[in-house]
XYZ file of C-alpha atoms in Angstrom:
376
model
C -0.288 -1.581 25.524
C -0.122 -5.376 25.206
C 2.028 -4.946 22.115
C 4.523 -2.814 24.049
C 4.589 -5.232 26.996
C 5.195 -8.120 24.610
C 8.006 -6.216 22.861
C 9.682 -5.449 26.194
C 9.449 -9.118 27.227
C 10.993 -10.216 23.916
C 13.750 -7.626 24.311
C 14.590 -8.848 27.835
C 14.630 -12.452 26.594
C 17.034 -11.369 23.875
C 19.312 -9.578 26.324
C 19.452 -12.692 28.514
C 20.996 -14.524 25.556
C 23.956 -12.139 25.727
C 25.048 -13.991 28.858
C 26.105 -16.957 26.727
C 28.113 -14.687 24.443
C 29.772 -12.892 27.353
C 30.787 -16.142 29.027
C 32.062 -17.734 25.808
C 34.343 -14.781 25.103
C 35.221 -14.330 28.796
C 34.076 -10.705 28.845
C 32.740 -11.125 32.373
C 32.003 -13.816 34.912
C 28.498 -15.281 34.596
C 27.819 -17.380 37.660
C 24.359 -18.383 36.401
C 25.999 -20.383 33.594
C 28.049 -23.265 35.010
C 28.530 -25.137 31.721
C 31.397 -24.322 29.393
C 30.436 -22.474 26.219
C 32.662 -22.513 23.145
C 33.264 -19.395 21.104
C 31.247 -20.680 18.101
C 28.358 -21.402 20.482
C 28.847 -17.978 22.028
C 28.541 -16.386 18.607
C 25.243 -18.234 18.146
C 24.011 -16.915 21.512
C 24.820 -13.416 20.231
C 23.045 -14.029 16.922
C 19.920 -15.257 18.716
C 20.033 -12.225 20.993
C 20.117 -9.939 17.973
C 17.201 -11.818 16.386
C 15.064 -11.325 19.495
C 16.017 -7.642 19.667
C 15.115 -7.282 15.992
C 11.782 -8.976 16.711
C 11.063 -6.518 19.531
C 11.872 -3.593 17.235
C 9.599 -4.951 14.487
C 6.732 -5.380 16.971
C 7.123 -1.788 18.181
C 7.286 -0.538 14.589
C 4.204 -2.647 13.687
C 5.989 -4.553 10.945
C 3.499 -7.073 9.575
C 6.010 -9.937 9.189
C 7.693 -9.742 12.604
C 6.565 -13.286 13.337
C 9.056 -14.661 10.791
C 12.016 -13.207 12.690
C 10.506 -14.408 15.956
C 10.068 -17.963 14.639
C 13.734 -18.209 13.582
C 14.853 -16.786 16.933
C 12.726 -19.252 18.901
C 13.981 -22.280 16.952
C 17.642 -21.333 17.417
C 17.104 -20.336 21.028
C 15.420 -23.606 21.889
C 18.284 -25.507 20.245
C 20.677 -23.697 22.583
C 18.411 -24.405 25.550
C 18.537 -28.124 24.747
C 22.349 -28.065 24.382
C 22.750 -26.202 27.672
C 19.696 -27.612 29.422
C 21.154 -27.588 32.923
C 21.672 -23.818 32.848
C 19.085 -22.676 30.318
C 16.041 -24.939 30.748
C 13.801 -22.094 31.977
C 14.340 -20.390 28.636
C 11.767 -22.870 27.281
C 9.035 -20.954 29.092
C 10.007 -17.678 27.445
C 10.390 -19.350 24.048
C 6.921 -20.870 24.357
C 5.434 -17.441 25.125
C 7.197 -15.846 22.143
C 6.127 -18.740 19.917
C 2.482 -18.251 20.923
C 2.780 -14.586 19.995
C 4.413 -15.520 16.695
C 1.527 -17.865 15.864
C -0.918 -15.009 16.420
C 1.351 -12.772 14.365
C 1.189 -15.302 11.541
C -2.607 -15.225 11.726
C -2.583 -11.430 11.518
C -0.229 -11.554 8.538
C -2.361 -14.194 6.820
C -5.629 -12.306 7.366
C -4.125 -9.035 6.183
C -2.662 -10.723 3.107
C -6.152 -11.994 2.262
C -7.567 -8.513 2.792
C -4.985 -6.995 0.467
C -5.778 -9.593 -2.170
C -9.457 -8.709 -1.899
C -8.644 -5.013 -1.878
C -6.734 -5.302 -5.140
C -10.068 -6.087 -6.787
C -11.307 -2.692 -5.632
C -8.425 -0.677 -7.050
C -9.251 2.268 -9.289
C -6.935 2.699 -12.301
C -5.134 6.008 -12.629
C -6.737 6.431 -16.052
C -10.274 6.315 -14.639
C -12.398 9.070 -16.148
C -13.678 11.714 -13.777
C -17.064 13.344 -14.187
C -18.648 16.352 -12.539
C -22.094 16.066 -10.952
C -24.002 18.617 -13.006
C -27.045 20.407 -11.612
C -29.102 18.988 -14.483
C -28.439 15.470 -13.188
C -30.395 16.092 -9.974
C -33.389 17.985 -11.374
C -35.564 14.879 -11.699
C -35.044 13.724 -8.108
C -37.528 14.272 -5.261
C -37.120 17.767 -3.747
C -35.732 16.460 -0.419
C -33.073 14.430 -2.234
C -32.179 17.352 -4.463
C -31.898 19.630 -1.425
C -29.646 17.096 0.335
C -27.312 16.830 -2.662
C -27.053 20.592 -2.973
C -26.423 21.059 0.737
C -23.755 18.337 0.747
C -21.694 20.253 -1.784
C -21.653 17.297 -4.190
C -23.303 19.254 -7.028
C -20.637 20.846 -9.189
C -17.892 18.560 -7.845
C -16.344 15.364 -9.174
C -18.589 12.341 -8.946
C -17.231 10.017 -6.244
C -16.313 6.897 -8.181
C -14.576 5.569 -5.097
C -14.594 6.360 -1.395
C -11.833 5.333 1.031
C -12.782 5.902 4.632
C -11.719 5.143 8.175
C -14.066 4.445 11.085
C -13.902 3.984 14.827
C -16.677 2.974 17.152
C -18.225 0.404 19.478
C -20.011 -2.858 18.733
C -21.882 -5.555 20.630
C -23.295 -8.898 19.524
C -26.292 -9.173 21.868
C -28.724 -6.701 23.473
C -27.173 -7.387 26.879
C -23.624 -7.803 25.540
C -20.722 -5.556 26.411
C -19.569 -2.847 24.030
C -16.314 -3.643 22.206
C -14.051 -1.068 20.510
C -13.889 -1.272 16.706
C -11.549 0.259 14.153
C -12.140 -0.239 10.444
C -11.092 0.777 6.962
C -13.524 0.663 4.069
C -13.403 1.078 0.305
C -16.573 1.789 -1.686
C -16.969 1.779 -5.467
C -20.043 3.490 -6.885
C -19.927 2.822 -10.640
C -20.473 -0.906 -10.269
C -21.611 -0.925 -6.628
C -19.148 -2.673 -4.321
C -17.438 -2.321 -0.965
C -14.852 -3.958 1.261
C -14.831 -3.318 5.022
C -11.930 -4.612 7.126
C -12.269 -4.267 10.880
C -10.705 -5.214 14.162
C -12.952 -5.761 17.184
C -11.356 -5.756 20.642
C -13.307 -8.368 22.610
C -11.024 -8.253 25.697
C -7.398 -7.423 26.529
C -5.338 -9.564 24.163
C -8.464 -11.005 22.499
C -9.659 -9.611 19.182
C -11.744 -10.478 16.145
C -10.682 -9.726 12.580
C -13.614 -9.154 10.221
C -13.913 -8.638 6.476
C -17.269 -7.716 4.913
C -17.408 -7.557 1.116
C -19.987 -6.827 -1.561
C -19.091 -7.183 -5.214
C -21.008 -8.154 -8.356
C -24.160 -8.450 -6.263
C -22.622 -10.985 -3.866
C -21.994 -10.357 -0.184
C -19.773 -12.187 2.291
C -18.927 -11.710 5.964
C -15.755 -13.473 7.148
C -14.585 -13.362 10.786
C -11.566 -14.888 12.547
C -10.793 -14.932 16.270
C -7.220 -13.765 16.939
C -6.924 -13.620 13.124
C -6.448 -17.408 13.302
C -9.650 -19.289 14.005
C -12.608 -18.899 11.617
C -15.787 -18.165 13.564
C -18.034 -17.047 10.697
C -18.125 -17.239 6.916
C -21.587 -16.022 6.016
C -22.802 -16.186 2.413
C -26.067 -16.683 0.562
C -29.053 -14.723 -0.670
C -29.798 -13.229 2.759
C -26.227 -11.934 2.995
C -26.441 -10.596 -0.587
C -29.614 -8.679 0.273
C -28.145 -7.349 3.515
C -24.968 -6.205 1.774
C -27.051 -4.358 -0.831
C -29.049 -2.608 1.896
C -25.807 -1.620 3.602
C -24.410 -0.234 0.347
C -27.607 1.743 -0.230
C -27.464 3.274 3.260
C -23.812 4.227 2.859
C -24.366 6.525 -0.103
C -24.666 8.998 2.766
C -20.850 9.152 2.499
C -20.869 9.445 -1.296
C -23.864 11.688 -2.100
C -23.120 11.777 -5.836
C -23.821 8.021 -5.997
C -27.512 8.861 -5.545
C -27.834 9.701 -9.256
C -26.628 6.300 -10.503
C -29.109 4.496 -12.714
C -29.368 1.445 -10.458
C -31.089 3.605 -7.779
C -34.660 4.803 -8.271
C -36.083 7.526 -6.022
C -39.624 8.418 -5.031
C -41.185 10.643 -2.383
C -42.214 8.753 0.760
C -43.672 11.507 2.928
C -42.659 14.831 4.459
C -38.864 15.003 4.492
C -38.601 11.374 3.365
C -37.600 9.642 0.143
C -37.605 5.974 -0.773
C -34.634 4.607 -2.693
C -34.917 1.310 -4.551
C -31.730 -0.344 -5.766
C -31.553 -3.130 -8.329
C -28.296 -4.934 -9.113
C -27.271 -8.471 -9.916
C -30.862 -9.690 -10.072
C -31.585 -8.500 -6.511
C -33.720 -5.542 -5.462
C -33.708 -3.818 -2.079
C -35.147 -0.550 -0.855
C -34.941 1.802 2.083
C -36.294 5.141 3.247
C -34.001 8.107 3.888
C -35.148 10.863 6.231
C -33.953 14.471 6.131
C -34.095 17.409 8.511
C -35.705 20.744 7.764
C -32.453 22.126 6.414
C -32.018 19.295 3.914
C -29.410 17.297 5.831
C -29.737 13.536 6.084
C -31.008 12.399 9.487
C -31.587 8.655 9.134
C -32.309 5.547 7.114
C -34.509 2.495 7.605
C -34.975 -0.699 5.624
C -35.961 -4.335 5.902
C -32.872 -6.517 6.267
C -32.225 -10.131 7.219
C -31.372 -10.648 10.902
C -29.481 -13.819 11.758
C -31.218 -16.101 14.268
C -30.572 -19.645 15.415
C -33.754 -20.808 13.706
C -32.950 -18.995 10.479
C -32.697 -15.413 9.260
C -35.801 -13.223 9.486
C -36.594 -9.912 7.796
C -36.519 -7.139 10.383
C -36.394 -3.366 10.381
C -32.831 -2.046 10.325
C -32.446 1.585 11.324
C -29.577 4.047 11.094
C -29.809 7.124 13.292
C -27.562 10.048 12.407
C -26.449 12.088 15.381
C -27.490 15.747 15.236
C -24.704 18.223 14.554
C -22.424 15.493 13.192
C -22.027 17.104 9.777
C -18.349 17.250 8.750
C -16.655 18.382 5.576
C -14.191 16.093 3.800
C -12.578 17.307 0.577
C -15.372 19.846 0.112
C -18.210 17.331 0.637
C -20.331 17.584 3.783
C -21.455 14.268 5.220
C -22.898 13.070 8.536
C -20.028 11.542 10.501
C -21.602 9.853 13.558
C -24.207 7.088 13.384
C -25.826 4.363 15.429
C -27.315 1.187 13.948
C -30.352 -0.498 15.517
C -32.401 -3.625 14.875
C -36.083 -3.133 15.695
C -37.060 -6.613 16.858
C -40.220 -7.953 18.438
C -38.131 -8.471 21.579
C -37.257 -4.768 21.598
C -34.786 -2.406 19.983
C -31.209 -3.692 19.756
C -28.623 -0.984 19.077
C -25.506 -2.907 18.169
C -23.134 -0.459 16.467
C -22.068 3.125 17.118
C -19.501 4.599 14.789
C -17.738 7.730 13.657
C -16.112 8.542 10.322
C -12.657 9.942 11.060
C -11.290 10.299 7.519
C -12.568 10.108 3.938
C -10.758 10.318 0.625
C -12.637 10.513 -2.660
C -11.374 9.093 -5.956
C -8.166 7.797 -4.416
C -6.199 6.120 -7.191
C -4.967 2.527 -6.937
C -5.577 0.594 -3.733
C -6.564 1.867 -0.327
C -5.508 1.566 3.253
C -6.445 -1.490 5.244
C -5.604 -1.544 8.934
C -7.216 -4.897 9.572
C -5.448 -6.635 12.407
C -1.928 -5.382 11.666
C -1.781 -3.560 14.983
C -3.676 -6.100 17.034
C -0.903 -7.453 19.197
């Protein structure tokens, strides 16, 4: 909605510039403009009008580089305002508003460019070999894990070397904080475990956070910008590496065939439970998956570092899978709705609720990244 309002405002500002063109070419009387305008200047008023109209169209069409057109339009428009200050001085207000939007647009473009650069490292070559998950590959797993893989439909299908998925949900940063809408795209690689998650969090009307969470070669990083411009977090280190590994382990729920990779070791942990231990890049992390009576996955819990002012502490991190959320994507049945909770000594803190809206397996080349392209 804000994007549309902004586009309409830019369009109106552009149409106002037609007044200078009309007066210069004497197409109509413009009483609001008392100063004389030459025909060359009138042509410039027309050109600026067209630039603002083009900007409005690019905003509506969600063109990532609209800010470039807007910046040129503002510079030329303000030059005309200075030349015809007596009649056009209030145009400075509109130009300032458009310039502020263009600055945010630049931030969005910059953040998305960085995301695409990162994403290129997660591309899967077209020549990548595909393998089928044979029934023999799951025979040595705990019965509950084997039952889950069979029920998911992964057995007998191509192993998911990559997963491209789209999410929507709600997030909050404190137990008493307000819920904020989230949209995200994610790419997961399962051969050498890695993921990139690019999200937009709507903090308030016109206020958003752009986030990029990555895990590659055993190293995790969480990078967040406010309005895609101002860095508010750039978390790295061994605690982040461990947390990213735990997240990757939990998210094999969306790529069941990844459960048979050699870097994951399984063992029974109780009725309808199995413990998975992952070792990669010199780091080891483990978690317990729970399953329902029918063999479907129902949850996950692990110890993960929770960020506190006094330093990160290991806490229990729990994923609850909503009942009846099983959906089929490309022949594979996965749970599609989750909530994520920290079990703290202060009490449970559920901070994320999400839904998988689309999944593509073994998508060649790069993947989609929405990021903050549509933020304005």
